[in-house]
PDB file of C-alpha atoms and ligand atoms in Angstrom:
ATOM      1  CA  MET A 527       0.000   0.000   0.000  1.00 37.00           C
ATOM      2  CA  GLY A 528       1.171   3.490  -0.768  1.00 52.00           C
ATOM      3  CA  ARG A 529       0.850   6.285   1.722  1.00 59.00           C
ATOM      4  CA  GLY A 530      -2.009   8.011  -0.002  1.00 57.00           C
ATOM      5  CA  SER A 531      -2.684  10.787   2.439  1.00 82.00           C
ATOM      6  CA  TRP A 532      -3.592  13.881   0.470  1.00 85.00           C
ATOM      7  CA  PRO A 533      -1.380  16.421   2.330  1.00 90.00           C
ATOM      8  CA  LEU A 534       1.667  14.177   1.845  1.00 91.00           C
ATOM      9  CA  LEU A 535       1.098  13.948  -1.887  1.00 90.00           C
ATOM     10  CA  VAL A 536       0.269  17.627  -2.233  1.00 89.00           C
ATOM     11  CA  THR A 537       3.502  18.480  -0.427  1.00 94.00           C
ATOM     12  CA  VAL A 538       5.723  16.243  -2.525  1.00 94.00           C
ATOM     13  CA  LEU A 539       4.207  17.801  -5.640  1.00 93.00           C
ATOM     14  CA  HIS A 540       5.686  21.134  -4.597  1.00 95.00           C
ATOM     15  CA  VAL A 541       9.139  19.619  -4.263  1.00 97.00           C
ATOM     16  CA  LEU A 542       8.825  17.733  -7.557  1.00 96.00           C
ATOM     17  CA  ASN A 543       7.542  20.654  -9.597  1.00 94.00           C
ATOM     18  CA  LYS A 544      10.216  22.944  -8.141  1.00 96.00           C
ATOM     19  CA  ILE A 545      13.024  20.583  -9.128  1.00 97.00           C
ATOM     20  CA  ALA A 546      11.441  19.910 -12.538  1.00 96.00           C
ATOM     21  CA  LEU A 547      11.244  23.620 -13.315  1.00 95.00           C
ATOM     22  CA  ARG A 548      14.536  24.706 -11.733  1.00 96.00           C
ATOM     23  CA  ASP A 549      16.751  21.924 -13.108  1.00 97.00           C
ATOM     24  CA  TYR A 550      14.964  20.813 -16.289  1.00 97.00           C
ATOM     25  CA  GLY A 551      12.728  23.691 -17.375  1.00 95.00           C
ATOM     26  CA  ALA A 552       9.727  21.332 -17.170  1.00 96.00           C
ATOM     27  CA  ARG A 553       6.212  22.497 -16.324  1.00 93.00           C
ATOM     28  CA  ILE A 554       3.176  20.663 -15.010  1.00 92.00           C
ATOM     29  CA  THR A 555       0.142  20.457 -17.259  1.00 92.00           C
ATOM     30  CA  GLY A 556      -2.085  18.234 -15.113  1.00 91.00           C
ATOM     31  CA  VAL A 557      -2.273  16.325 -11.852  1.00 90.00           C
ATOM     32  CA  GLN A 558      -4.480  13.494 -10.656  1.00 91.00           C
ATOM     33  CA  ILE A 559      -3.993  12.466  -7.040  1.00 87.00           C
ATOM     34  CA  GLY A 560      -5.066   8.937  -6.121  1.00 82.00           C
ATOM     35  CA  GLU A 561      -5.036   6.875  -2.954  1.00 76.00           C
ATOM     36  CA  ASP A 562      -2.382   4.410  -4.116  1.00 76.00           C
ATOM     37  CA  SER A 563      -0.698   6.174  -6.995  1.00 83.00           C
ATOM     38  CA  SER A 564      -0.839   9.655  -8.429  1.00 91.00           C
ATOM     39  CA  ARG A 565      -0.065  10.849 -11.908  1.00 94.00           C
ATOM     40  CA  ILE A 566       1.469  14.074 -13.034  1.00 95.00           C
ATOM     41  CA  ASP A 567       1.687  15.351 -16.588  1.00 96.00           C
ATOM     42  CA  PHE A 568       4.566  17.568 -17.665  1.00 96.00           C
ATOM     43  CA  LYS A 569       5.895  19.309 -20.703  1.00 96.00           C
ATOM     44  CA  TRP A 570       9.452  18.071 -20.318  1.00 97.00           C
ATOM     45  CA  GLU A 571      12.074  18.531 -23.024  1.00 96.00           C
ATOM     46  CA  GLY A 572      14.904  15.953 -22.928  1.00 93.00           C
ATOM     47  CA  PHE A 573      13.125  13.529 -20.599  1.00 94.00           C
ATOM     48  CA  SER A 574      14.800  10.079 -20.344  1.00 92.00           C
ATOM     49  CA  PRO A 575      15.110   7.066 -18.000  1.00 89.00           C
ATOM     50  CA  ALA A 576      18.330   8.603 -16.637  1.00 92.00           C
ATOM     51  CA  VAL A 577      16.395  11.732 -15.727  1.00 95.00           C
ATOM     52  CA  VAL A 578      13.816   9.657 -13.819  1.00 95.00           C
ATOM     53  CA  ALA A 579      16.426   8.234 -11.434  1.00 95.00           C
ATOM     54  CA  GLU A 580      18.078  11.602 -11.032  1.00 97.00           C
ATOM     55  CA  VAL A 581      14.809  13.366 -10.217  1.00 98.00           C
ATOM     56  CA  GLU A 582      13.837  10.690  -7.701  1.00 97.00           C
ATOM     57  CA  GLY A 583      17.159  11.188  -5.928  1.00 98.00           C
ATOM     58  CA  LYS A 584      16.853  14.965  -5.908  1.00 98.00           C
ATOM     59  CA  VAL A 585      13.300  14.900  -4.558  1.00 98.00           C
ATOM     60  CA  ASN A 586      14.205  12.490  -1.755  1.00 98.00           C
ATOM     61  CA  ALA A 587      17.272  14.551  -0.853  1.00 98.00           C
ATOM     62  CA  ALA A 588      15.147  17.712  -0.669  1.00 97.00           C
ATOM     63  CA  LEU A 589      12.514  15.969   1.497  1.00 97.00           C
ATOM     64  CA  ALA A 590      15.218  14.727   3.862  1.00 97.00           C
ATOM     65  CA  GLU A 591      16.362  18.297   4.487  1.00 97.00           C
ATOM     66  CA  ASN A 592      13.276  18.501   6.681  1.00 95.00           C
ATOM     67  CA  ARG A 593      12.260  22.027   5.799  1.00 97.00           C
ATOM     68  CA  ALA A 594       9.247  23.729   7.333  1.00 98.00           C
ATOM     69  CA  LEU A 595       6.201  24.713   5.276  1.00 97.00           C
ATOM     70  CA  LYS A 596       4.250  27.896   5.821  1.00 97.00           C
ATOM     71  CA  ALA A 597       1.268  29.513   4.100  1.00 96.00           C
ATOM     72  CA  TYR A 598       0.293  33.148   3.670  1.00 97.00           C
ATOM     73  CA  THR A 599      -1.624  35.303   1.207  1.00 97.00           C
ATOM     74  CA  ILE A 600      -0.551  38.086  -1.138  1.00 98.00           C
ATOM     75  CA  SER A 601      -2.654  40.513  -3.180  1.00 97.00           C
ATOM     76  CA  GLU A 602      -3.777  39.427  -6.627  1.00 96.00           C
ATOM     77  CA  ALA A 603      -1.888  42.426  -8.068  1.00 96.00           C
ATOM     78  CA  GLU A 604       1.354  41.192  -6.501  1.00 97.00           C
ATOM     79  CA  PHE A 605       0.681  37.678  -7.730  1.00 95.00           C
ATOM     80  CA  ARG A 606       0.327  38.975 -11.323  1.00 93.00           C
ATOM     81  CA  GLN A 607       3.907  40.254 -11.076  1.00 95.00           C
ATOM     82  CA  ARG A 608       5.314  37.062  -9.582  1.00 95.00           C
ATOM     83  CA  ASP A 609       5.758  34.526 -12.366  1.00 90.00           C
ATOM     84  CA  ASP A 610       7.947  32.494 -10.030  1.00 92.00           C
ATOM     85  CA  LEU A 611       4.883  31.578  -7.941  1.00 94.00           C
ATOM     86  CA  ARG A 612       3.151  29.974 -10.910  1.00 91.00           C
ATOM     87  CA  ARG A 613       3.701  26.279 -11.640  1.00 86.00           C
ATOM     88  CA  THR A 614       0.986  24.895 -13.883  1.00 79.00           C
ATOM     89  CA  LEU A 615       0.380  25.934 -17.460  1.00 72.00           C
ATOM     90  CA  THR A 616      -3.308  25.249 -17.211  1.00 73.00           C
ATOM     91  CA  ALA A 617      -4.821  26.210 -13.885  1.00 74.00           C
ATOM     92  CA  GLU A 618      -5.069  29.624 -12.254  1.00 82.00           C
ATOM     93  CA  PRO A 619      -4.916  29.631  -8.458  1.00 86.00           C
ATOM     94  CA  PRO A 620      -8.066  30.619  -6.595  1.00 88.00           C
ATOM     95  CA  VAL A 621      -8.415  34.304  -5.725  1.00 93.00           C
ATOM     96  CA  VAL A 622     -10.290  34.861  -2.466  1.00 94.00           C
ATOM     97  CA  ASP A 623     -11.215  38.425  -1.496  1.00 96.00           C
ATOM     98  CA  GLY A 624      -8.580  39.705  -3.919  1.00 96.00           C
ATOM     99  CA  ARG A 625      -5.823  37.583  -2.418  1.00 97.00           C
ATOM    100  CA  VAL A 626      -3.862  34.535  -3.540  1.00 96.00           C
ATOM    101  CA  ARG A 627      -2.551  31.923  -1.131  1.00 96.00           C
ATOM    102  CA  VAL A 628       1.143  31.088  -1.269  1.00 97.00           C
ATOM    103  CA  VAL A 629       2.715  27.967   0.222  1.00 96.00           C
ATOM    104  CA  GLU A 630       6.404  28.251   0.998  1.00 97.00           C
ATOM    105  CA  ILE A 631       8.886  25.491   1.739  1.00 98.00           C
ATOM    106  CA  VAL A 632      11.246  27.623   3.726  1.00 98.00           C
ATOM    107  CA  GLY A 633      14.574  28.186   1.984  1.00 97.00           C
ATOM    108  CA  PHE A 634      13.547  26.058  -1.000  1.00 98.00           C
ATOM    109  CA  ASP A 635      10.425  27.193  -2.828  1.00 97.00           C
ATOM    110  CA  ALA A 636       7.273  29.294  -2.813  1.00 97.00           C
ATOM    111  CA  GLN A 637       4.274  28.767  -5.079  1.00 95.00           C
ATOM    112  CA  ALA A 638       0.608  29.661  -5.296  1.00 94.00           C
ATOM    113  CA  CYS A 639      -1.534  26.871  -3.884  1.00 92.00           C
ATOM    114  CA  GLY A 640      -4.822  26.492  -2.061  1.00 89.00           C
ATOM    115  CA  GLY A 641      -4.173  22.971  -0.781  1.00 89.00           C
ATOM    116  CA  THR A 642      -3.462  21.370   2.567  1.00 90.00           C
ATOM    117  CA  HIS A 643       0.126  20.415   3.331  1.00 93.00           C
ATOM    118  CA  VAL A 644       2.212  18.814   6.048  1.00 95.00           C
ATOM    119  CA  ALA A 645       4.276  20.936   8.449  1.00 96.00           C
ATOM    120  CA  THR A 646       7.734  19.677   7.448  1.00 97.00           C
ATOM    121  CA  THR A 647       9.074  17.887   4.376  1.00 96.00           C
ATOM    122  CA  ALA A 648      10.466  14.905   6.286  1.00 94.00           C
ATOM    123  CA  GLU A 649       6.886  13.800   7.094  1.00 94.00           C
ATOM    124  CA  VAL A 650       6.380  12.896   3.450  1.00 94.00           C
ATOM    125  CA  GLY A 651       8.471   9.724   3.477  1.00 91.00           C
ATOM    126  CA  HIS A 652      10.146   8.152   0.458  1.00 95.00           C
ATOM    127  CA  PHE A 653       9.152   9.314  -3.029  1.00 96.00           C
ATOM    128  CA  ARG A 654       9.155   6.969  -6.010  1.00 96.00           C
ATOM    129  CA  ILE A 655       8.421   7.362  -9.704  1.00 96.00           C
ATOM    130  CA  THR A 656       6.879   3.995 -10.534  1.00 95.00           C
ATOM    131  CA  ARG A 657       6.229   4.411 -14.247  1.00 96.00           C
ATOM    132  CA  THR A 658       6.433   6.945 -17.030  1.00 96.00           C
ATOM    133  CA  ASP A 659       4.401   7.235 -20.226  1.00 96.00           C
ATOM    134  CA  ASN A 660       5.142   9.160 -23.377  1.00 95.00           C
ATOM    135  CA  LYS A 661       2.139  11.219 -24.374  1.00 94.00           C
ATOM    136  CA  GLY A 662       3.981  13.006 -27.150  1.00 92.00           C
ATOM    137  CA  ARG A 663       7.473  14.302 -27.871  1.00 92.00           C
ATOM    138  CA  ILE A 664       7.645  16.492 -24.783  1.00 95.00           C
ATOM    139  CA  ASN A 665       4.429  15.451 -23.026  1.00 97.00           C
ATOM    140  CA  LYS A 666       5.338  13.013 -20.259  1.00 97.00           C
ATOM    141  CA  ARG A 667       3.183  11.336 -17.631  1.00 97.00           C
ATOM    142  CA  LEU A 668       4.803  10.316 -14.342  1.00 97.00           C
ATOM    143  CA  TYR A 669       3.167   7.873 -11.937  1.00 96.00           C
ATOM    144  CA  VAL A 670       4.401   8.469  -8.422  1.00 95.00           C
ATOM    145  CA  ARG A 671       3.866   7.060  -4.942  1.00 92.00           C
ATOM    146  CA  LEU A 672       5.092   7.440  -1.408  1.00 92.00           C
ATOM    147  CA  ASP A 673       6.461   4.716   0.855  1.00 87.00           C
ATOM    148  CA  ASP A 674       7.267   4.679   4.548  1.00 76.00           C
TER     149      ASP A 674
HETATM  150 ZN1   ZN B 632       0.153  22.885  -2.623  1.00 70.03          ZN
END
């Protein structure tokens, strides 16, 4: 059984999409979170089996740094000027009373998100990419899960 708790998966998505963007210029186009396995679609130029192992290692190393997460809101106007807070190509974050929620992994990443997360990255456990599918030249689907 995978550790399907929603906040764990939502948290590891932040770490994964940060590393994908920062190190590979890859962006998320869709996410489906499931109890046992979750899938994430990316536009990812130069994706290969070697990259899969490398990304897994980088994500687990980042989780093990045991960084704290915190959430706060900024004005929608500020958000419009902060491209760095944007991760998906498809979805706009919710705007509530003119404000956008930001989730920060302290010292590592900040991105717009309305979801529920864990308090520290070490709670997430071990991250694995179990399978990848080609959905086109640069469209890649990753199946991921968490283990104790
Ligand atoms: Zn989130």
